[in-house]
């Protein structure tokens, strides 16, 4: 007897506004058209779509289970074992998501994971870099720079404090008005790189 085939890991990464959620929803839609059972999972920290749904910045939405801890995903294996588990905002689950995804893949489940691979201050955002390294497929998307219209691999966080307006803050959760997509040249706080 052939051993059970492991699932494949597909990662959709990029900054905010890159179309990660739209791409995830597109894939979910296609899989369901093909008659496959897909579980759609978001993180409780992402409340933009309301209680139990994912929503994109363009206004598309889909019912989803909003979980808090990566380990909760393992319960889905027992529940009739879906063909695919689609996870949005994967970065909110943190590093524990990596071993959990390994277990889902070993159980023969395909995993589509979308999330931020970059923080607002331009650092790699765990666990996306690890997931990108371990994936069968990686789609790296860019947004449109709000200053110059070129491709934006970064986003910045804005806080309206009046005259000086745009200050970075510590949080990573917020509404769309709090963030802007930016190209490399128009990232604020980009430290000038000295020699060496
Ligand atoms: P992500 O999940 O990567 O944050 P979404 O899939 O939620 O992105 O939203 C992508 C949509 O956001 C685009 O199709 C577009 O309608 C809208 N959008 C708003 N601002 C921008 C921007 N600066 N660059 C690209 N898309 C933007
Ligand atoms: Mg999104």
PDB file of C-alpha atoms and ligand atoms in Angstrom:
ATOM      1  CA  UNK A   1       0.000   0.000   0.000  1.00  0.00           C
ATOM      2  CA  UNK A   2       1.271   3.462  -0.847  1.00  0.00           C
ATOM      3  CA  UNK A   3       1.912   5.659   2.172  1.00  0.00           C
ATOM      4  CA  UNK A   4      -0.468   8.597   2.569  1.00  0.00           C
ATOM      5  CA  UNK A   5       0.736  11.548   0.543  1.00  0.00           C
ATOM      6  CA  UNK A   6       1.785  14.535   2.603  1.00  0.00           C
ATOM      7  CA  UNK A   7       0.086  17.853   1.984  1.00  0.00           C
ATOM      8  CA  UNK A   8       1.773  20.744   0.200  1.00  0.00           C
ATOM      9  CA  UNK A   9       2.490  24.111   1.752  1.00  0.00           C
ATOM     10  CA  UNK A  10       1.725  27.227  -0.274  1.00  0.00           C
ATOM     11  CA  UNK A  11       2.666  30.574   1.242  1.00  0.00           C
ATOM     12  CA  UNK A  12       1.296  33.980   0.189  1.00  0.00           C
ATOM     13  CA  UNK A  13       3.483  36.697   1.682  1.00  0.00           C
ATOM     14  CA  UNK A  14       3.961  40.431   1.442  1.00  0.00           C
ATOM     15  CA  UNK A  15       3.293  43.750   3.196  1.00  0.00           C
ATOM     16  CA  UNK A  16      -0.166  45.132   3.988  1.00  0.00           C
ATOM     17  CA  UNK A  17      -2.428  45.915   1.004  1.00  0.00           C
ATOM     18  CA  UNK A  18      -0.495  43.498  -1.227  1.00  0.00           C
ATOM     19  CA  UNK A  19      -3.593  41.423  -1.964  1.00  0.00           C
ATOM     20  CA  UNK A  20      -2.671  38.463   0.241  1.00  0.00           C
ATOM     21  CA  UNK A  21      -6.186  37.954   1.557  1.00  0.00           C
ATOM     22  CA  UNK A  22      -7.684  38.370  -1.920  1.00  0.00           C
ATOM     23  CA  UNK A  23      -5.312  35.737  -3.285  1.00  0.00           C
ATOM     24  CA  UNK A  24      -6.154  33.408  -0.388  1.00  0.00           C
ATOM     25  CA  UNK A  25      -9.893  33.879  -0.961  1.00  0.00           C
ATOM     26  CA  UNK A  26      -9.414  33.281  -4.696  1.00  0.00           C
ATOM     27  CA  UNK A  27      -7.696  29.972  -3.950  1.00  0.00           C
ATOM     28  CA  UNK A  28     -10.400  28.943  -1.488  1.00  0.00           C
ATOM     29  CA  UNK A  29     -13.063  29.740  -4.068  1.00  0.00           C
ATOM     30  CA  UNK A  30     -11.312  27.681  -6.750  1.00  0.00           C
ATOM     31  CA  UNK A  31     -10.797  24.691  -4.444  1.00  0.00           C
ATOM     32  CA  UNK A  32     -14.469  24.743  -3.479  1.00  0.00           C
ATOM     33  CA  UNK A  33     -15.462  24.924  -7.148  1.00  0.00           C
ATOM     34  CA  UNK A  34     -13.475  21.714  -7.534  1.00  0.00           C
ATOM     35  CA  UNK A  35     -15.568  20.139  -4.782  1.00  0.00           C
ATOM     36  CA  UNK A  36     -12.784  20.080  -2.195  1.00  0.00           C
ATOM     37  CA  UNK A  37     -13.452  20.652   1.484  1.00  0.00           C
ATOM     38  CA  UNK A  38     -11.670  23.787   2.664  1.00  0.00           C
ATOM     39  CA  UNK A  39     -11.457  25.142   6.195  1.00  0.00           C
ATOM     40  CA  UNK A  40     -10.844  28.892   6.323  1.00  0.00           C
ATOM     41  CA  UNK A  41      -9.070  30.135   9.407  1.00  0.00           C
ATOM     42  CA  UNK A  42      -8.270  33.612  10.657  1.00  0.00           C
ATOM     43  CA  UNK A  43      -6.835  34.956  13.871  1.00  0.00           C
ATOM     44  CA  UNK A  44      -8.927  36.501  16.636  1.00  0.00           C
ATOM     45  CA  UNK A  45      -6.674  39.558  16.610  1.00  0.00           C
ATOM     46  CA  UNK A  46      -7.977  40.355  13.115  1.00  0.00           C
ATOM     47  CA  UNK A  47     -11.350  41.911  13.810  1.00  0.00           C
ATOM     48  CA  UNK A  48     -11.672  43.967  10.653  1.00  0.00           C
ATOM     49  CA  UNK A  49     -14.170  41.597   9.055  1.00  0.00           C
ATOM     50  CA  UNK A  50     -16.344  41.318  12.156  1.00  0.00           C
ATOM     51  CA  UNK A  51     -16.672  38.237  14.332  1.00  0.00           C
ATOM     52  CA  UNK A  52     -16.325  35.203  12.112  1.00  0.00           C
ATOM     53  CA  UNK A  53     -15.036  36.245   8.770  1.00  0.00           C
ATOM     54  CA  UNK A  54     -11.997  37.179   6.792  1.00  0.00           C
ATOM     55  CA  UNK A  55     -12.218  40.315   4.753  1.00  0.00           C
ATOM     56  CA  UNK A  56      -9.923  41.932   2.237  1.00  0.00           C
ATOM     57  CA  UNK A  57      -9.223  45.624   1.855  1.00  0.00           C
ATOM     58  CA  UNK A  58     -11.177  45.505  -1.388  1.00  0.00           C
ATOM     59  CA  UNK A  59     -14.280  44.403   0.520  1.00  0.00           C
ATOM     60  CA  UNK A  60     -14.484  40.684  -0.285  1.00  0.00           C
ATOM     61  CA  UNK A  61     -15.199  38.464   2.675  1.00  0.00           C
ATOM     62  CA  UNK A  62     -15.652  34.831   3.582  1.00  0.00           C
ATOM     63  CA  UNK A  63     -16.870  33.058   6.727  1.00  0.00           C
ATOM     64  CA  UNK A  64     -13.924  31.768   8.749  1.00  0.00           C
ATOM     65  CA  UNK A  65     -13.061  30.198  12.061  1.00  0.00           C
ATOM     66  CA  UNK A  66     -11.218  32.783  14.098  1.00  0.00           C
ATOM     67  CA  UNK A  67      -8.691  31.002  16.328  1.00  0.00           C
ATOM     68  CA  UNK A  68      -6.300  32.245  18.965  1.00  0.00           C
ATOM     69  CA  UNK A  69      -3.567  29.607  19.230  1.00  0.00           C
ATOM     70  CA  UNK A  70      -1.823  27.637  16.514  1.00  0.00           C
ATOM     71  CA  UNK A  71      -2.538  24.367  18.345  1.00  0.00           C
ATOM     72  CA  UNK A  72      -6.284  24.856  17.799  1.00  0.00           C
ATOM     73  CA  UNK A  73      -5.651  24.121  14.122  1.00  0.00           C
ATOM     74  CA  UNK A  74      -4.837  20.514  15.032  1.00  0.00           C
ATOM     75  CA  UNK A  75      -8.444  19.963  16.109  1.00  0.00           C
ATOM     76  CA  UNK A  76      -9.433  20.416  12.458  1.00  0.00           C
ATOM     77  CA  UNK A  77      -7.598  17.169  11.525  1.00  0.00           C
ATOM     78  CA  UNK A  78     -10.133  15.184  13.531  1.00  0.00           C
ATOM     79  CA  UNK A  79     -13.125  17.050  12.149  1.00  0.00           C
ATOM     80  CA  UNK A  80     -13.537  15.137   8.919  1.00  0.00           C
ATOM     81  CA  UNK A  81     -10.023  16.052   7.749  1.00  0.00           C
ATOM     82  CA  UNK A  82     -10.430  18.860   5.213  1.00  0.00           C
ATOM     83  CA  UNK A  83      -8.539  18.692   1.924  1.00  0.00           C
ATOM     84  CA  UNK A  84      -7.151  22.180   2.480  1.00  0.00           C
ATOM     85  CA  UNK A  85      -6.744  24.543   5.404  1.00  0.00           C
ATOM     86  CA  UNK A  86      -6.441  28.196   4.395  1.00  0.00           C
ATOM     87  CA  UNK A  87      -4.909  30.407   7.079  1.00  0.00           C
ATOM     88  CA  UNK A  88      -4.936  34.204   6.911  1.00  0.00           C
ATOM     89  CA  UNK A  89      -2.840  36.569   9.046  1.00  0.00           C
ATOM     90  CA  UNK A  90      -0.494  33.666   9.753  1.00  0.00           C
ATOM     91  CA  UNK A  91       1.965  36.007  11.487  1.00  0.00           C
ATOM     92  CA  UNK A  92      -0.425  36.457  14.424  1.00  0.00           C
ATOM     93  CA  UNK A  93      -0.058  32.771  15.332  1.00  0.00           C
ATOM     94  CA  UNK A  94       3.674  33.261  15.892  1.00  0.00           C
ATOM     95  CA  UNK A  95       6.478  30.674  15.752  1.00  0.00           C
ATOM     96  CA  UNK A  96       4.284  27.841  17.201  1.00  0.00           C
ATOM     97  CA  UNK A  97       2.524  27.816  13.825  1.00  0.00           C
ATOM     98  CA  UNK A  98       5.527  26.131  12.164  1.00  0.00           C
ATOM     99  CA  UNK A  99       5.381  22.730  13.935  1.00  0.00           C
ATOM    100  CA  UNK A 100       1.578  22.795  13.737  1.00  0.00           C
ATOM    101  CA  UNK A 101       1.709  23.258   9.958  1.00  0.00           C
ATOM    102  CA  UNK A 102       4.195  20.372   9.727  1.00  0.00           C
ATOM    103  CA  UNK A 103       1.657  18.155  11.476  1.00  0.00           C
ATOM    104  CA  UNK A 104      -1.164  19.254   9.182  1.00  0.00           C
ATOM    105  CA  UNK A 105       1.006  18.509   6.137  1.00  0.00           C
ATOM    106  CA  UNK A 106       2.018  15.118   7.566  1.00  0.00           C
ATOM    107  CA  UNK A 107      -1.684  14.369   8.005  1.00  0.00           C
ATOM    108  CA  UNK A 108      -2.101  14.840   4.245  1.00  0.00           C
ATOM    109  CA  UNK A 109      -3.728  18.278   4.424  1.00  0.00           C
ATOM    110  CA  UNK A 110      -2.807  21.013   1.962  1.00  0.00           C
ATOM    111  CA  UNK A 111      -2.042  24.308   3.691  1.00  0.00           C
ATOM    112  CA  UNK A 112      -2.432  27.745   2.129  1.00  0.00           C
ATOM    113  CA  UNK A 113      -0.899  30.291   4.508  1.00  0.00           C
ATOM    114  CA  UNK A 114      -1.149  34.043   3.919  1.00  0.00           C
ATOM    115  CA  UNK A 115       0.514  36.609   6.118  1.00  0.00           C
ATOM    116  CA  UNK A 116       2.805  39.543   6.641  1.00  0.00           C
ATOM    117  CA  UNK A 117       6.446  38.680   6.075  1.00  0.00           C
ATOM    118  CA  UNK A 118       7.564  42.190   7.065  1.00  0.00           C
ATOM    119  CA  UNK A 119       6.825  44.360  10.110  1.00  0.00           C
ATOM    120  CA  UNK A 120       5.960  48.050   9.846  1.00  0.00           C
ATOM    121  CA  UNK A 121       9.543  48.849  10.811  1.00  0.00           C
ATOM    122  CA  UNK A 122      10.980  46.752   8.054  1.00  0.00           C
ATOM    123  CA  UNK A 123      12.005  43.606   9.917  1.00  0.00           C
ATOM    124  CA  UNK A 124      11.252  40.031   8.849  1.00  0.00           C
ATOM    125  CA  UNK A 125       8.026  38.981  10.591  1.00  0.00           C
ATOM    126  CA  UNK A 126       8.190  35.504  12.150  1.00  0.00           C
ATOM    127  CA  UNK A 127       7.048  32.900  11.336  1.00  0.00           C
ATOM    128  CA  UNK A 128       6.543  33.856   7.672  1.00  0.00           C
ATOM    129  CA  UNK A 129      10.255  33.722   6.748  1.00  0.00           C
ATOM    130  CA  UNK A 130      10.449  30.150   8.091  1.00  0.00           C
ATOM    131  CA  UNK A 131       7.233  29.132   6.338  1.00  0.00           C
ATOM    132  CA  UNK A 132       8.529  30.627   3.080  1.00  0.00           C
ATOM    133  CA  UNK A 133      11.686  28.541   3.397  1.00  0.00           C
ATOM    134  CA  UNK A 134       9.738  25.347   4.038  1.00  0.00           C
ATOM    135  CA  UNK A 135       7.036  25.783   1.382  1.00  0.00           C
ATOM    136  CA  UNK A 136       6.497  24.002  -1.927  1.00  0.00           C
ATOM    137  CA  UNK A 137       5.291  27.330  -3.361  1.00  0.00           C
ATOM    138  CA  UNK A 138       5.803  30.927  -2.286  1.00  0.00           C
ATOM    139  CA  UNK A 139       3.942  33.863  -3.789  1.00  0.00           C
ATOM    140  CA  UNK A 140       5.492  37.158  -2.738  1.00  0.00           C
ATOM    141  CA  UNK A 141       3.133  40.026  -3.476  1.00  0.00           C
ATOM    142  CA  UNK A 142       3.748  43.759  -3.394  1.00  0.00           C
ATOM    143  CA  UNK A 143       1.323  46.634  -2.839  1.00  0.00           C
ATOM    144  CA  UNK A 144       1.354  50.066  -4.504  1.00  0.00           C
ATOM    145  CA  UNK A 145       3.450  52.761  -2.826  1.00  0.00           C
ATOM    146  CA  UNK A 146       1.119  55.493  -1.537  1.00  0.00           C
ATOM    147  CA  UNK A 147       3.764  58.141  -2.329  1.00  0.00           C
ATOM    148  CA  UNK A 148       5.015  57.282  -5.812  1.00  0.00           C
ATOM    149  CA  UNK A 149       2.933  54.385  -7.121  1.00  0.00           C
ATOM    150  CA  UNK A 150       5.806  51.963  -7.583  1.00  0.00           C
ATOM    151  CA  UNK A 151       5.812  48.510  -6.055  1.00  0.00           C
ATOM    152  CA  UNK A 152       5.709  48.493  -2.287  1.00  0.00           C
ATOM    153  CA  UNK A 153       7.349  45.643  -0.406  1.00  0.00           C
ATOM    154  CA  UNK A 154       6.907  47.529   2.894  1.00  0.00           C
ATOM    155  CA  UNK A 155       4.197  49.212   4.930  1.00  0.00           C
ATOM    156  CA  UNK A 156       4.410  51.785   7.684  1.00  0.00           C
ATOM    157  CA  UNK A 157       2.159  52.480  10.632  1.00  0.00           C
ATOM    158  CA  UNK A 158       0.717  55.949  10.992  1.00  0.00           C
ATOM    159  CA  UNK A 159      -0.665  57.670  14.033  1.00  0.00           C
ATOM    160  CA  UNK A 160      -2.371  61.000  13.600  1.00  0.00           C
ATOM    161  CA  UNK A 161      -0.887  63.233  16.289  1.00  0.00           C
ATOM    162  CA  UNK A 162      -1.720  66.453  14.499  1.00  0.00           C
ATOM    163  CA  UNK A 163       0.980  68.523  12.822  1.00  0.00           C
ATOM    164  CA  UNK A 164       3.745  65.962  12.621  1.00  0.00           C
ATOM    165  CA  UNK A 165       1.107  63.303  11.981  1.00  0.00           C
ATOM    166  CA  UNK A 166       2.895  60.162  11.096  1.00  0.00           C
ATOM    167  CA  UNK A 167       4.597  58.383  13.957  1.00  0.00           C
ATOM    168  CA  UNK A 168       5.385  54.691  14.161  1.00  0.00           C
ATOM    169  CA  UNK A 169       3.856  52.827  17.106  1.00  0.00           C
ATOM    170  CA  UNK A 170       4.361  49.421  18.616  1.00  0.00           C
ATOM    171  CA  UNK A 171       1.114  47.656  17.717  1.00  0.00           C
ATOM    172  CA  UNK A 172       0.635  45.517  14.613  1.00  0.00           C
ATOM    173  CA  UNK A 173      -3.169  45.426  14.638  1.00  0.00           C
ATOM    174  CA  UNK A 174      -5.249  48.284  13.373  1.00  0.00           C
ATOM    175  CA  UNK A 175      -7.536  49.542  10.674  1.00  0.00           C
ATOM    176  CA  UNK A 176      -6.472  50.297   7.164  1.00  0.00           C
ATOM    177  CA  UNK A 177      -6.238  54.036   7.845  1.00  0.00           C
ATOM    178  CA  UNK A 178      -3.397  53.357  10.266  1.00  0.00           C
ATOM    179  CA  UNK A 179      -1.090  51.888   7.665  1.00  0.00           C
ATOM    180  CA  UNK A 180       0.343  52.806   4.292  1.00  0.00           C
ATOM    181  CA  UNK A 181       2.108  50.706   1.707  1.00  0.00           C
ATOM    182  CA  UNK A 182       5.515  52.109   0.787  1.00  0.00           C
ATOM    183  CA  UNK A 183       8.313  51.354  -1.636  1.00  0.00           C
ATOM    184  CA  UNK A 184      11.870  51.046  -0.394  1.00  0.00           C
ATOM    185  CA  UNK A 185      12.657  54.708  -1.106  1.00  0.00           C
ATOM    186  CA  UNK A 186       9.589  56.054   0.705  1.00  0.00           C
ATOM    187  CA  UNK A 187       9.821  54.010   3.852  1.00  0.00           C
ATOM    188  CA  UNK A 188       9.974  56.340   6.805  1.00  0.00           C
ATOM    189  CA  UNK A 189      12.589  55.611   9.433  1.00  0.00           C
ATOM    190  CA  UNK A 190      14.648  53.715   6.915  1.00  0.00           C
ATOM    191  CA  UNK A 191      18.053  53.953   8.514  1.00  0.00           C
ATOM    192  CA  UNK A 192      20.697  55.298   6.137  1.00  0.00           C
ATOM    193  CA  UNK A 193      23.091  52.514   5.412  1.00  0.00           C
ATOM    194  CA  UNK A 194      26.687  53.406   6.119  1.00  0.00           C
ATOM    195  CA  UNK A 195      29.683  51.588   4.729  1.00  0.00           C
ATOM    196  CA  UNK A 196      30.220  48.128   6.251  1.00  0.00           C
TER     197      UNK A 196
HETATM  198  P1  LIG B   1      -3.602  42.217   2.212  1.00  0.00           P
HETATM  199  O1  LIG B   1      -4.330  40.999   2.717  1.00  0.00           O
HETATM  200  O2  LIG B   1      -2.289  41.866   1.560  1.00  0.00           O
HETATM  201  O3  LIG B   1      -3.437  43.282   3.261  1.00  0.00           O
HETATM  202  P2  LIG B   1      -6.026  42.654   0.741  1.00  0.00           P
HETATM  203  O4  LIG B   1      -6.205  41.414  -0.085  1.00  0.00           O
HETATM  204  O5  LIG B   1      -6.835  42.773   1.980  1.00  0.00           O
HETATM  205  O6  LIG B   1      -4.465  42.858   1.042  1.00  0.00           O
HETATM  206  O7  LIG B   1      -6.372  43.954  -0.117  1.00  0.00           O
HETATM  207  C1  LIG B   1      -5.802  44.244  -1.378  1.00  0.00           C
HETATM  208  C2  LIG B   1      -6.616  45.387  -1.962  1.00  0.00           C
HETATM  209  O8  LIG B   1      -6.357  46.557  -1.210  1.00  0.00           O
HETATM  210  C3  LIG B   1      -6.272  45.772  -3.366  1.00  0.00           C
HETATM  211  O9  LIG B   1      -6.921  44.970  -4.316  1.00  0.00           O
HETATM  212  C4  LIG B   1      -6.783  47.207  -3.440  1.00  0.00           C
HETATM  213  O10 LIG B   1      -8.152  47.239  -3.760  1.00  0.00           O
HETATM  214  C5  LIG B   1      -6.678  47.691  -1.997  1.00  0.00           C
HETATM  215  N1  LIG B   1      -5.618  48.662  -1.751  1.00  0.00           N
HETATM  216  C6  LIG B   1      -5.738  49.758  -0.968  1.00  0.00           C
HETATM  217  N2  LIG B   1      -4.579  50.441  -0.891  1.00  0.00           N
HETATM  218  C7  LIG B   1      -3.681  49.788  -1.659  1.00  0.00           C
HETATM  219  C8  LIG B   1      -2.281  49.990  -1.989  1.00  0.00           C
HETATM  220  N3  LIG B   1      -1.578  51.015  -1.518  1.00  0.00           N
HETATM  221  N4  LIG B   1      -1.689  49.070  -2.795  1.00  0.00           N
HETATM  222  C9  LIG B   1      -2.398  48.029  -3.279  1.00  0.00           C
HETATM  223  N5  LIG B   1      -3.695  47.783  -3.004  1.00  0.00           N
HETATM  224  C10 LIG B   1      -4.342  48.639  -2.212  1.00  0.00           C
HETATM  225 MG1  LIG B   2      -5.026  40.481   4.546  1.00  0.00          MG
END
